[in-house]
Backbone as a printed PyTorch tensor [residue, N CA C, xyz], in Angstrom:
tensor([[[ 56.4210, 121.0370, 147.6820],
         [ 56.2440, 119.6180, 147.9620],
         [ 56.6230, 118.8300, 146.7110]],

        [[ 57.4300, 117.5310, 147.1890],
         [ 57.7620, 116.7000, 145.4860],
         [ 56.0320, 115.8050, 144.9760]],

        [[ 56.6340, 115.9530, 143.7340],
         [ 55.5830, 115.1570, 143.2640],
         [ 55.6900, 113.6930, 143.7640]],

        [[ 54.7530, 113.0770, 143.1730],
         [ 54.4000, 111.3720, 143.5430],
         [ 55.6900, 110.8380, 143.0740]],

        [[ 55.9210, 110.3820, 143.5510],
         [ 57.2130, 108.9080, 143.1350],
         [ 56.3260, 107.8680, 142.9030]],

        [[ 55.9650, 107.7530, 141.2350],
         [ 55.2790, 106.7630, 140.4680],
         [ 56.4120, 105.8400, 140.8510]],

        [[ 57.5810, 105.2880, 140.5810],
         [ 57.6990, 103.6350, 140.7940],
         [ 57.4920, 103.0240, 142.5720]],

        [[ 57.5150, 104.3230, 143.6380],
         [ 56.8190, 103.4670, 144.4630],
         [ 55.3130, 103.6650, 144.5510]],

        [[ 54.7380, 103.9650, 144.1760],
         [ 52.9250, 103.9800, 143.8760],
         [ 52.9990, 102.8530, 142.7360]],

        [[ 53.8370, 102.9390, 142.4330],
         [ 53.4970, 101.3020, 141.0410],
         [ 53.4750, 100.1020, 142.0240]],

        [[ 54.9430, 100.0520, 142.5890],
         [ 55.4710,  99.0610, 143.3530],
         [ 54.6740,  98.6570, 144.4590]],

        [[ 53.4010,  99.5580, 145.1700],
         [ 52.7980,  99.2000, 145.9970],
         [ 51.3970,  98.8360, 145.5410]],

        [[ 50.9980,  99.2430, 144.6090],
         [ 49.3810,  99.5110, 143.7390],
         [ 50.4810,  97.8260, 143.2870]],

        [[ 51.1940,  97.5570, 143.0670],
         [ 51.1850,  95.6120, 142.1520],
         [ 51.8240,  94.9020, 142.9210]],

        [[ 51.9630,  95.1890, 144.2900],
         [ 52.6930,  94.2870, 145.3600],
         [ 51.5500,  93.0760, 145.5400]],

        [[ 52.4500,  91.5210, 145.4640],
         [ 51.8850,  91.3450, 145.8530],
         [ 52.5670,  89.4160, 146.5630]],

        [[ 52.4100,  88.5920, 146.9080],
         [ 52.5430,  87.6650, 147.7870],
         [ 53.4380,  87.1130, 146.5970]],

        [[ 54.2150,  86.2480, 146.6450],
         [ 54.5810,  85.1490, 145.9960],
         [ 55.1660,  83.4440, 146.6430]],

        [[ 53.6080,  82.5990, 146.7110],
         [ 53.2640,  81.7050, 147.5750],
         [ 54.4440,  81.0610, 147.4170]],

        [[ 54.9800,  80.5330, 148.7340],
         [ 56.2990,  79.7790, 149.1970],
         [ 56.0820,  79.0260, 148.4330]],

        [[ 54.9750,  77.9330, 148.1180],
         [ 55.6340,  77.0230, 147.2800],
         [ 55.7390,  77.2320, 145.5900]],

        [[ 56.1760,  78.2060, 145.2060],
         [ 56.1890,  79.2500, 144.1770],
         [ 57.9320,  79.7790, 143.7680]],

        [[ 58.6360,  79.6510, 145.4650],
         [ 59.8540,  79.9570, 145.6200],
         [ 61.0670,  79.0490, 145.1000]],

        [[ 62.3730,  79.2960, 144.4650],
         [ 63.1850,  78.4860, 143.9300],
         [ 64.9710,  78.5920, 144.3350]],

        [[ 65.6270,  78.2830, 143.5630],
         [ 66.8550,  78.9020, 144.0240],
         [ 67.1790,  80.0450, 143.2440]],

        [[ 68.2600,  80.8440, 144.4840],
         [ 68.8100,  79.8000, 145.2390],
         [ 68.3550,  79.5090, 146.2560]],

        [[ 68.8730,  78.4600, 146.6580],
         [ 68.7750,  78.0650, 147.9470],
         [ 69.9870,  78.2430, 149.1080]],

        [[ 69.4440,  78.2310, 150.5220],
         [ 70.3020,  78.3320, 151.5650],
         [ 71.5240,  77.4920, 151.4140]],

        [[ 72.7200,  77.9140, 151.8760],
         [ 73.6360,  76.9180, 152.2560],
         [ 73.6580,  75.7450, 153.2960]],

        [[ 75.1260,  75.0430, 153.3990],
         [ 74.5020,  73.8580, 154.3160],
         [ 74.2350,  73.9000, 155.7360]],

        [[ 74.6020,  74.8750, 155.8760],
         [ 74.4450,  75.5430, 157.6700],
         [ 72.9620,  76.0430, 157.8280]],

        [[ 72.6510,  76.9350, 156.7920],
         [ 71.0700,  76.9590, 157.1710],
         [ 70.5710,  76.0440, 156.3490]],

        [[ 70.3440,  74.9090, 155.7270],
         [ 69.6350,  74.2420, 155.3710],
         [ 69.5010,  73.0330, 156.7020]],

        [[ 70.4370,  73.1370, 157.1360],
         [ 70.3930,  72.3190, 158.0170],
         [ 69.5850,  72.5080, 159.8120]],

        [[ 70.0990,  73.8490, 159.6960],
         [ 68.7080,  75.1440, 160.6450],
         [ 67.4130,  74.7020, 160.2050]],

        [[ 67.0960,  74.6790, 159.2480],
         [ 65.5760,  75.0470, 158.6760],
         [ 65.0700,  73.3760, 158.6270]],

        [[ 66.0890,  72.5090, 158.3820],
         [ 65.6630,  70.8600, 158.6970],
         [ 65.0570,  70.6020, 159.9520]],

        [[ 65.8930,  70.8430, 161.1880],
         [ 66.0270,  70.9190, 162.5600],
         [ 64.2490,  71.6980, 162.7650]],

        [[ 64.2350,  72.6920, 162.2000],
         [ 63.2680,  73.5840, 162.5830],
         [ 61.6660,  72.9160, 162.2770]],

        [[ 61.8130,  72.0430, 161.1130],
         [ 60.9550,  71.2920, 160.6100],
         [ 60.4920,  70.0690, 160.8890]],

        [[ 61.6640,  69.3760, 162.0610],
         [ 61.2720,  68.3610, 162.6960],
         [ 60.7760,  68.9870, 163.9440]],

        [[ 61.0210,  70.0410, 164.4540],
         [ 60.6780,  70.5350, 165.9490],
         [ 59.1300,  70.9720, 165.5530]],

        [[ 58.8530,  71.2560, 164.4580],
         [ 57.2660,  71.7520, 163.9890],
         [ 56.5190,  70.1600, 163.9080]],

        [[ 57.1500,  69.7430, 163.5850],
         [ 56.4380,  68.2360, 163.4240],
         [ 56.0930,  67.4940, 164.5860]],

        [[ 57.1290,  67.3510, 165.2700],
         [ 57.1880,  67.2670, 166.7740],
         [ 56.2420,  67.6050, 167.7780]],

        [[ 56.1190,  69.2670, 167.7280],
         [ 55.2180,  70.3190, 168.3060],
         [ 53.9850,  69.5840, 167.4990]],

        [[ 53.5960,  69.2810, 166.2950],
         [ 51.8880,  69.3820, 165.7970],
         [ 51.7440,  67.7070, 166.3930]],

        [[ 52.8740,  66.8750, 166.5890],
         [ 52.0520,  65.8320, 167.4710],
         [ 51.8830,  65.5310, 168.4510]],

        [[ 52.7350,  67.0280, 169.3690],
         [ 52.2700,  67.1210, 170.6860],
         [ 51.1710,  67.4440, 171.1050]],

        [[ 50.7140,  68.2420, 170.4490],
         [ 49.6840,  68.9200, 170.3900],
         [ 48.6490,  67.8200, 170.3530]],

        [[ 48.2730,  66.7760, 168.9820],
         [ 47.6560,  66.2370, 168.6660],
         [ 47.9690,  64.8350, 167.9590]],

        [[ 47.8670,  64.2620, 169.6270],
         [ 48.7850,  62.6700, 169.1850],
         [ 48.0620,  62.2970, 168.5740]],

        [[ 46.7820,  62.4020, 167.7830],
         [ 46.2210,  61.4470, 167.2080],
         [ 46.4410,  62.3010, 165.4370]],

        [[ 47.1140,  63.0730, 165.3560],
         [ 47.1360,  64.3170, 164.5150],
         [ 47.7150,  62.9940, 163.0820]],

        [[ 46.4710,  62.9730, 161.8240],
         [ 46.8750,  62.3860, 160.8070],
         [ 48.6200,  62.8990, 160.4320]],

        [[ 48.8760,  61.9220, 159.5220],
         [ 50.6020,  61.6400, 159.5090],
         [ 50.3250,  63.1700, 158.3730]],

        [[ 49.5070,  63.1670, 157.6030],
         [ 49.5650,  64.1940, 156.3260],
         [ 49.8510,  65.6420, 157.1940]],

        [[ 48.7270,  65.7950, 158.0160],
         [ 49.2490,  66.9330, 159.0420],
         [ 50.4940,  67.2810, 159.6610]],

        [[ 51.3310,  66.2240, 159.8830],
         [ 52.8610,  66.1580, 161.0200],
         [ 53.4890,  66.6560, 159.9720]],

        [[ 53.3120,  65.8460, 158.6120],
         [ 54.5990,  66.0960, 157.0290],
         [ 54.3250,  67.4980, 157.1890]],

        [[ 52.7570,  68.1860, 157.0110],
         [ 52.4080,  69.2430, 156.3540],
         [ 53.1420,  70.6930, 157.3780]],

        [[ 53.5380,  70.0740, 158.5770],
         [ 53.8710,  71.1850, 159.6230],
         [ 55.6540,  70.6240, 159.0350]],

        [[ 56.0660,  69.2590, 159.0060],
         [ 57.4570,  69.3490, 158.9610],
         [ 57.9260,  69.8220, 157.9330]],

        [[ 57.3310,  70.2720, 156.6220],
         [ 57.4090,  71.1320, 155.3060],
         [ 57.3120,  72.4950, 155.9780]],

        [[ 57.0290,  73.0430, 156.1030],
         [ 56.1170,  74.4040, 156.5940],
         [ 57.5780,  75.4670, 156.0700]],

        [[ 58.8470,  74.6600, 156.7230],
         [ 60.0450,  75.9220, 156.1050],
         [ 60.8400,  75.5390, 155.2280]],

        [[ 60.4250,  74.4030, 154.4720],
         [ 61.2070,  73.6610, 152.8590],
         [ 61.3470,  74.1780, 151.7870]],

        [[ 59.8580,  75.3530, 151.9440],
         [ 59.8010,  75.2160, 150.3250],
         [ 60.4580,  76.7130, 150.0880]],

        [[ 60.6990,  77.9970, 150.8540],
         [ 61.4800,  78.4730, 150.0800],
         [ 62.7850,  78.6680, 150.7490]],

        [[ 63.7680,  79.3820, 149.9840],
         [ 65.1430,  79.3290, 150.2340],
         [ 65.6320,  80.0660, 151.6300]],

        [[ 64.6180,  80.4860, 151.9620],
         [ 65.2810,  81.7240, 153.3170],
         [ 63.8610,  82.0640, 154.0240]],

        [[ 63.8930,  81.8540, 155.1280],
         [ 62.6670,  82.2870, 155.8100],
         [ 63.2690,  82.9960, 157.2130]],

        [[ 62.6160,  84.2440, 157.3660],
         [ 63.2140,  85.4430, 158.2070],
         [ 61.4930,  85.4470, 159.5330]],

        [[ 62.0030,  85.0030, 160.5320],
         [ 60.8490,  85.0140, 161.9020],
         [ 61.2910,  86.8390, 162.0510]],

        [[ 60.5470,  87.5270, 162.3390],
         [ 59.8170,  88.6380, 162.7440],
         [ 59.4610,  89.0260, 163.8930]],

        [[ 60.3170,  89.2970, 165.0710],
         [ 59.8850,  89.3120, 166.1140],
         [ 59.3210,  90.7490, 166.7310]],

        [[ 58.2880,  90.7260, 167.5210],
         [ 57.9180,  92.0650, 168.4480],
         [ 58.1780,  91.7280, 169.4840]],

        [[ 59.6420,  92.8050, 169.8270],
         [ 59.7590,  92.4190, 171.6770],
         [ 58.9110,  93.8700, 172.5990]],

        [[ 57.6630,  93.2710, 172.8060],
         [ 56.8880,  94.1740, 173.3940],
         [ 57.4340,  94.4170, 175.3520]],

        [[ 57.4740,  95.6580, 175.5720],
         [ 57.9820,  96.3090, 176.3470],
         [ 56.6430,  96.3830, 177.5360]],

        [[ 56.3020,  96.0800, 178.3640],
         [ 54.9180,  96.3270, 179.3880],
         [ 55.5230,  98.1650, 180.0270]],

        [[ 54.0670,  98.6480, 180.0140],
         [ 54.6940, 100.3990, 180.4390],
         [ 55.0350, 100.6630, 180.0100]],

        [[ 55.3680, 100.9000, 178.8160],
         [ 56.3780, 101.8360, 177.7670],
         [ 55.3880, 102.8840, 177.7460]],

        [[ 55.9650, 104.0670, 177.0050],
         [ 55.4150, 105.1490, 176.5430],
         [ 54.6180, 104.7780, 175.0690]],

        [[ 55.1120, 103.7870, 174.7940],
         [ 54.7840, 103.4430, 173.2350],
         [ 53.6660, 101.8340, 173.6970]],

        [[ 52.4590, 102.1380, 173.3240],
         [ 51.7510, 101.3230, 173.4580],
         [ 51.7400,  99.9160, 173.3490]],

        [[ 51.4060,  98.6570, 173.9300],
         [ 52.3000,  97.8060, 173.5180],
         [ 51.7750,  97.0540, 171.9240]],

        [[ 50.3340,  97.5840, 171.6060],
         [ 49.4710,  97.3890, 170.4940],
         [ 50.0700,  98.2870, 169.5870]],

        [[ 50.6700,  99.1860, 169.5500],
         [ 51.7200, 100.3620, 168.5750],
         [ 52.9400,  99.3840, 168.3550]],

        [[ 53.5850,  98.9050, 169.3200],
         [ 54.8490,  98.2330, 169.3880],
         [ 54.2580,  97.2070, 168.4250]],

        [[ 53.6810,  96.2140, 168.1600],
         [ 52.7660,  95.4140, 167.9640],
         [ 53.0690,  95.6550, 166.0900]],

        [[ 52.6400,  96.9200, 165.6700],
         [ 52.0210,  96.8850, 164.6180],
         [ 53.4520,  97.6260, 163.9270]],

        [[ 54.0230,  97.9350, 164.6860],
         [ 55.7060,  98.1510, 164.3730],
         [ 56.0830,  97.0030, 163.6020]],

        [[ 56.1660,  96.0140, 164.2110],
         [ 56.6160,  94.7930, 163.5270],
         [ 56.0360,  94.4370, 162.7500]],

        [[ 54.9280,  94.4810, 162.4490],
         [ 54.1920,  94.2920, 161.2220],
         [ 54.4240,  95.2410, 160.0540]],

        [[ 54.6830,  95.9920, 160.5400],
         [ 55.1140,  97.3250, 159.4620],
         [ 56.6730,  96.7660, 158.9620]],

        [[ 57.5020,  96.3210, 160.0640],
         [ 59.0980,  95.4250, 159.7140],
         [ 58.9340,  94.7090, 158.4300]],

        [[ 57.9230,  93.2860, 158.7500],
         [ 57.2950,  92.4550, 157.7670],
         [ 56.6650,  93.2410, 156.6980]],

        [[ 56.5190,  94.3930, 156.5130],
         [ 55.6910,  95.0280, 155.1210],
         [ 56.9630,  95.3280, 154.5080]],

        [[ 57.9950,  96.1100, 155.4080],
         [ 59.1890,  96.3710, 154.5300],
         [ 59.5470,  95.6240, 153.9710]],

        [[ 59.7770,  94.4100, 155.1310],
         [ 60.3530,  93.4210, 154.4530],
         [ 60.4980,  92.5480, 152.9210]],

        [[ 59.1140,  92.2760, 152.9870],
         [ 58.3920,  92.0410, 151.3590],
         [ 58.5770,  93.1420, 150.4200]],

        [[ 58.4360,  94.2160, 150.9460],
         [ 58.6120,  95.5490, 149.7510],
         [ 60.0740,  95.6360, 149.1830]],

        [[ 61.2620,  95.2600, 150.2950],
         [ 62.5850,  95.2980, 150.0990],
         [ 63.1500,  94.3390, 149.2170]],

        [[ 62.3770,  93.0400, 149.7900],
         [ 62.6750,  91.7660, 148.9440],
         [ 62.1660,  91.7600, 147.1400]],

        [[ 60.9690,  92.4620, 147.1440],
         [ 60.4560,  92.4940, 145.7110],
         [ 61.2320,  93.5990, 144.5490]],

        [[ 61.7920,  94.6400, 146.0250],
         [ 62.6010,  95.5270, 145.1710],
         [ 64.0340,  95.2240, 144.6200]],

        [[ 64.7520,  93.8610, 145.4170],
         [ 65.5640,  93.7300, 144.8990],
         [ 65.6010,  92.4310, 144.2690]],

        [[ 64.4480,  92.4310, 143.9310],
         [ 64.0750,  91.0180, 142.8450],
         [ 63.6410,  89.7910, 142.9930]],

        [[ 63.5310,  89.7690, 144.1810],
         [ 63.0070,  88.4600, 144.7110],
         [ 61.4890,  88.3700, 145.2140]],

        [[ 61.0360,  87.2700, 145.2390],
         [ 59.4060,  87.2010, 145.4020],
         [ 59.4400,  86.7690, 147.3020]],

        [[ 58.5200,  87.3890, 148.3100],
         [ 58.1230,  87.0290, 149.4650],
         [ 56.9720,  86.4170, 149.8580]],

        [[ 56.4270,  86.3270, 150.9750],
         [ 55.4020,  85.8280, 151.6910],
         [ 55.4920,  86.1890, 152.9580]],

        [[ 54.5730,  86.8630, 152.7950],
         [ 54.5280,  86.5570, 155.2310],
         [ 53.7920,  85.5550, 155.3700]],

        [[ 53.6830,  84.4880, 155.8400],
         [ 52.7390,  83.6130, 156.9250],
         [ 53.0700,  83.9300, 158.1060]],

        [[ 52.0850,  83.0730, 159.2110],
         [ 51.7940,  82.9770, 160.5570],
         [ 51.6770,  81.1790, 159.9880]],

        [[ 50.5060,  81.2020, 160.5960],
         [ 49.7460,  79.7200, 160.9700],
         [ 49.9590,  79.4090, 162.4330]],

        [[ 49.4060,  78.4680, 162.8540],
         [ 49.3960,  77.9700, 164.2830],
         [ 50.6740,  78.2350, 164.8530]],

        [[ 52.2330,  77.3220, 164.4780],
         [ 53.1140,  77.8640, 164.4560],
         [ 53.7430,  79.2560, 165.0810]],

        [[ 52.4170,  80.2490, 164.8610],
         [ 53.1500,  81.6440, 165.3200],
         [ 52.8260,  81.7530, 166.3170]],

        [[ 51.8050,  81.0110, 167.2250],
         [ 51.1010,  81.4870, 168.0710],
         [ 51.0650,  80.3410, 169.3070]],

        [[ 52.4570,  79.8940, 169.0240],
         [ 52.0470,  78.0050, 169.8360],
         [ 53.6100,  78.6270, 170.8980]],

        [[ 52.9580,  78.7980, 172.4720],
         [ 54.1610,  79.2380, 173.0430],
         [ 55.3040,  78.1340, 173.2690]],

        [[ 55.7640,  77.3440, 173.1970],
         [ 56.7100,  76.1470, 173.2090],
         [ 57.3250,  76.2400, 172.2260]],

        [[ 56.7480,  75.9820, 171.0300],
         [ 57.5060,  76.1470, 169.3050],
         [ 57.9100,  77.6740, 169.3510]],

        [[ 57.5980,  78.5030, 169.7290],
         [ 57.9170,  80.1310, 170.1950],
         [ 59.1340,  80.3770, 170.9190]],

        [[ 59.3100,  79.4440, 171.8520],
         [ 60.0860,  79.0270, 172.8010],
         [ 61.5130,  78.3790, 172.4220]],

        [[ 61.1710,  77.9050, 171.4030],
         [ 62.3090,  76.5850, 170.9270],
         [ 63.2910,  77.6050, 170.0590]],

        [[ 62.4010,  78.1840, 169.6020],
         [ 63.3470,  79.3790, 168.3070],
         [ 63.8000,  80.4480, 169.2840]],

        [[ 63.3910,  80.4840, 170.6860],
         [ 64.1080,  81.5400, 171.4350],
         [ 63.8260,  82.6650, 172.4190]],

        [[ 62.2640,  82.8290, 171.4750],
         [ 61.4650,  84.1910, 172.1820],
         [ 61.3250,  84.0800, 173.7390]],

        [[ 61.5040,  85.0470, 174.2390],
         [ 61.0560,  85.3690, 175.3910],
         [ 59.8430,  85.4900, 176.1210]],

        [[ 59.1750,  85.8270, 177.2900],
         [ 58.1790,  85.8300, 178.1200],
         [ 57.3310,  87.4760, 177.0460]],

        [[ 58.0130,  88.1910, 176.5710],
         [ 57.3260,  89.0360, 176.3310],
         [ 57.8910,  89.5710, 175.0030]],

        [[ 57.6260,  88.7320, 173.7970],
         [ 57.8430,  88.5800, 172.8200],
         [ 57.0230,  87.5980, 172.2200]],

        [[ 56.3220,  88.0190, 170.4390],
         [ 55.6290,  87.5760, 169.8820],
         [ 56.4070,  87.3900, 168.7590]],

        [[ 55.6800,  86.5900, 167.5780],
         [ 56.2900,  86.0730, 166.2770],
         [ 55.1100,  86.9350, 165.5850]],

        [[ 55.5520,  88.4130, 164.6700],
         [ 54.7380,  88.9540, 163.8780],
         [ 54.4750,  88.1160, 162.6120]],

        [[ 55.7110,  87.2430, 162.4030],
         [ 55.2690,  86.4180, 160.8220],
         [ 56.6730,  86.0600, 160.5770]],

        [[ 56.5890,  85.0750, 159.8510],
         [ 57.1550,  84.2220, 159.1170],
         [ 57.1050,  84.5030, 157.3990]],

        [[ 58.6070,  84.9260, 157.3960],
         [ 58.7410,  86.1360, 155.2760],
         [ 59.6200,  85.2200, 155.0330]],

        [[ 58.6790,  84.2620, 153.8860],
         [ 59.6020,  83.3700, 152.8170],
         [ 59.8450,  84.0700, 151.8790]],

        [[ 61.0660,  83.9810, 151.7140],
         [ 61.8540,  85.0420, 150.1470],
         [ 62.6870,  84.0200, 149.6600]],

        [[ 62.6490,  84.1580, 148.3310],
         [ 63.1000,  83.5040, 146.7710],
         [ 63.1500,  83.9310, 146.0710]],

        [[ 63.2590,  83.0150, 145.1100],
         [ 63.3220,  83.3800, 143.5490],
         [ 61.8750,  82.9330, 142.8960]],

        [[ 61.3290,  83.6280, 142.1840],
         [ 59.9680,  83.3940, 141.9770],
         [ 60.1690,  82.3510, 140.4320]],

        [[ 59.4900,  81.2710, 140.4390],
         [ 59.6120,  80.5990, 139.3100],
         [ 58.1900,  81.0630, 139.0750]],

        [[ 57.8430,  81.1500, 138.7350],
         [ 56.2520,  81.9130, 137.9680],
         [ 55.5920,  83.1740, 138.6330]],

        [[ 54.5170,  83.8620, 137.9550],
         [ 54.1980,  85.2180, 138.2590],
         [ 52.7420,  84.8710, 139.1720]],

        [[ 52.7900,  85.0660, 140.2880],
         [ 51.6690,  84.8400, 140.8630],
         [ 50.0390,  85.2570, 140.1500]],

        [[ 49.4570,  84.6520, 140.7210],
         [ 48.0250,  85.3830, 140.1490],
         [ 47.6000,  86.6780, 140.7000]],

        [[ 46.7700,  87.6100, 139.6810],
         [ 46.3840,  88.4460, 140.0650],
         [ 45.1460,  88.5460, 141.5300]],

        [[ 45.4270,  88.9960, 142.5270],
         [ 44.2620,  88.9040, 143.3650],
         [ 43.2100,  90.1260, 143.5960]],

        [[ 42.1640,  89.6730, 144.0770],
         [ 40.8320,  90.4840, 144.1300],
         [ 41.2860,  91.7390, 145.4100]],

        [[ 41.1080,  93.0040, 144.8510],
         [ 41.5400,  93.7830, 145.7460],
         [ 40.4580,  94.5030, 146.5080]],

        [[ 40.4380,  94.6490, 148.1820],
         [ 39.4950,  95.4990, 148.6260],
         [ 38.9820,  96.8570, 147.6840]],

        [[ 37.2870,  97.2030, 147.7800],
         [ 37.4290,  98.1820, 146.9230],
         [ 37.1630,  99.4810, 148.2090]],

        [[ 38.7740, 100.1670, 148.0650],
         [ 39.3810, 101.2080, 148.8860],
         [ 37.6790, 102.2090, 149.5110]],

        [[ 37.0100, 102.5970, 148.6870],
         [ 36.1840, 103.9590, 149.0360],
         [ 34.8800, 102.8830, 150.3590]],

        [[ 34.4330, 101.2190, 149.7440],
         [ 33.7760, 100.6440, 150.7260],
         [ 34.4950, 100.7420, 152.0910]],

        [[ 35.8440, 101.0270, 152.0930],
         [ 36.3900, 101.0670, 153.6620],
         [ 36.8040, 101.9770, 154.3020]],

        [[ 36.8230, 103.1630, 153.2340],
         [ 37.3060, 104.6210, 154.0740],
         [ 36.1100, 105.5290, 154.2860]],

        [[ 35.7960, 106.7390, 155.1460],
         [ 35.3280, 107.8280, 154.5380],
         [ 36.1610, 108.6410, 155.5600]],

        [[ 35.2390, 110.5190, 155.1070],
         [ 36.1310, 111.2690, 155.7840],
         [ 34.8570, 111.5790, 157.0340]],

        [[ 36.3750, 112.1460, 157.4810],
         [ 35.7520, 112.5110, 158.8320],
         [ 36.0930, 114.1500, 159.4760]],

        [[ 35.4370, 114.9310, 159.6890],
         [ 35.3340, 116.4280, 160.0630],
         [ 34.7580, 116.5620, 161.3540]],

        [[ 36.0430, 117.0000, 162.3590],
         [ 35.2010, 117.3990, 163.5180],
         [ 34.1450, 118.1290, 163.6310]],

        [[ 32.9380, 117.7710, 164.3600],
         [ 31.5730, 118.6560, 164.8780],
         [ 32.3280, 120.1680, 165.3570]]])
C-alpha cells in the first residue's frame, strides 16, 4: 500500500472558503460579464417578487449576489426518479462535484466559495437559469483571485463526531 500523500492531507487539513467578496481579477470577459449582469437583475427581480414590500437594501443585496467574484459555476444535480442509484446518493454526488470543485480551484491557485442562499432553492429563479422539473442547484462556486488570506476558522473537533462501530 502507498504511503500518505502529505500535500493532499495538507491541502485538505488547510482548505478552506475564500469569501466572494474577498475575490479579484481577473475578471470575466464581456460576454460573461454581461451573463452575470442579466443574472443579477433576474435575482433582484425574483427577491421583489417574492417580497414587494422587500427593503431596496435587500433587492441591491440579491442584485450583487454574482458581482463580486470573477466566475461563478451553478452546480447542478439532475436527479433521475427509479434509478438504481438513490436519488439522495445522486444528491450528494453533486455535492461531492462542488468539493472538487473548490479543491481544483485552490489547487490551481485560485481562492473559491460554494454558496446556496434562497436563490438555490426558489423554483422560478431555478427555472430562469434553465433547470428542469427534476433538477436541483447543489451550489453556487465563486472562484478568483484571492486578494487577502482568509481567516483561520474554528474546526469541528473530529473524535466529538465519530466513534467506532463493531458488529454484535
Amino acid at each position: 500500500m502507498p504511503g500518505p500523500d502529505q500535500p493532499t492531507l495538507r491541502a485538505l487539513a488547510e482548505r478552506r472558503s475564500v469569501p466572494s467578496r474577498l475575490l479579484a481579477e481577473p475578471a470575466p470577459d464581456e460576454a460573461h460579464l454581461a451573463e452575470l449582469l442579466q443574472l443579477g437583475e433576474a435575482l433582484a427581480a425574483r427577491a421583489r417578487e417574492r417580497d414587494p414590500q422587500a427593503a431596496e437594501a435587500v433587492v441591491d443585496k440579491a442584485r450583487r449576489r454574482f458581482s463580486f467574484a470573477p466566475l461563478v459555476v451553478a452546480v447542478v444535480a439532475r436527479l433521475t426518479p427509479d434509478h438504481k442509484v438513490p436519488e439522495c446518493e445522486q444528491r450528494m454526488t453533486a455535492g461531492c462535484v462542488c468539493f472538487a470543485l473548490l479543491q481544483a480551484a485552490r489547487g490551481a491557485g485560485y481562492g473559491a466559495q460554494w454558496l446556496t442562499g434562497w436563490s438555490a432553492y426558489d423554483r422560478p429563479f431555478l427555472a430562469r437559469l434553465g433547470l428542469g422539473e427534476h433538477e436541483e442547484l447543489a451550489g453556487f462556486i465563486h472562484i478568483g483571485t484571492p486578494t487577502d488570506t482568509p481567516d483561520e476558522r474554528e474546526r469541528p473537533d473530529a473524535a466529538a463526531l465519530t466513534r467506532a462501530w463493531t458488529p454484535d
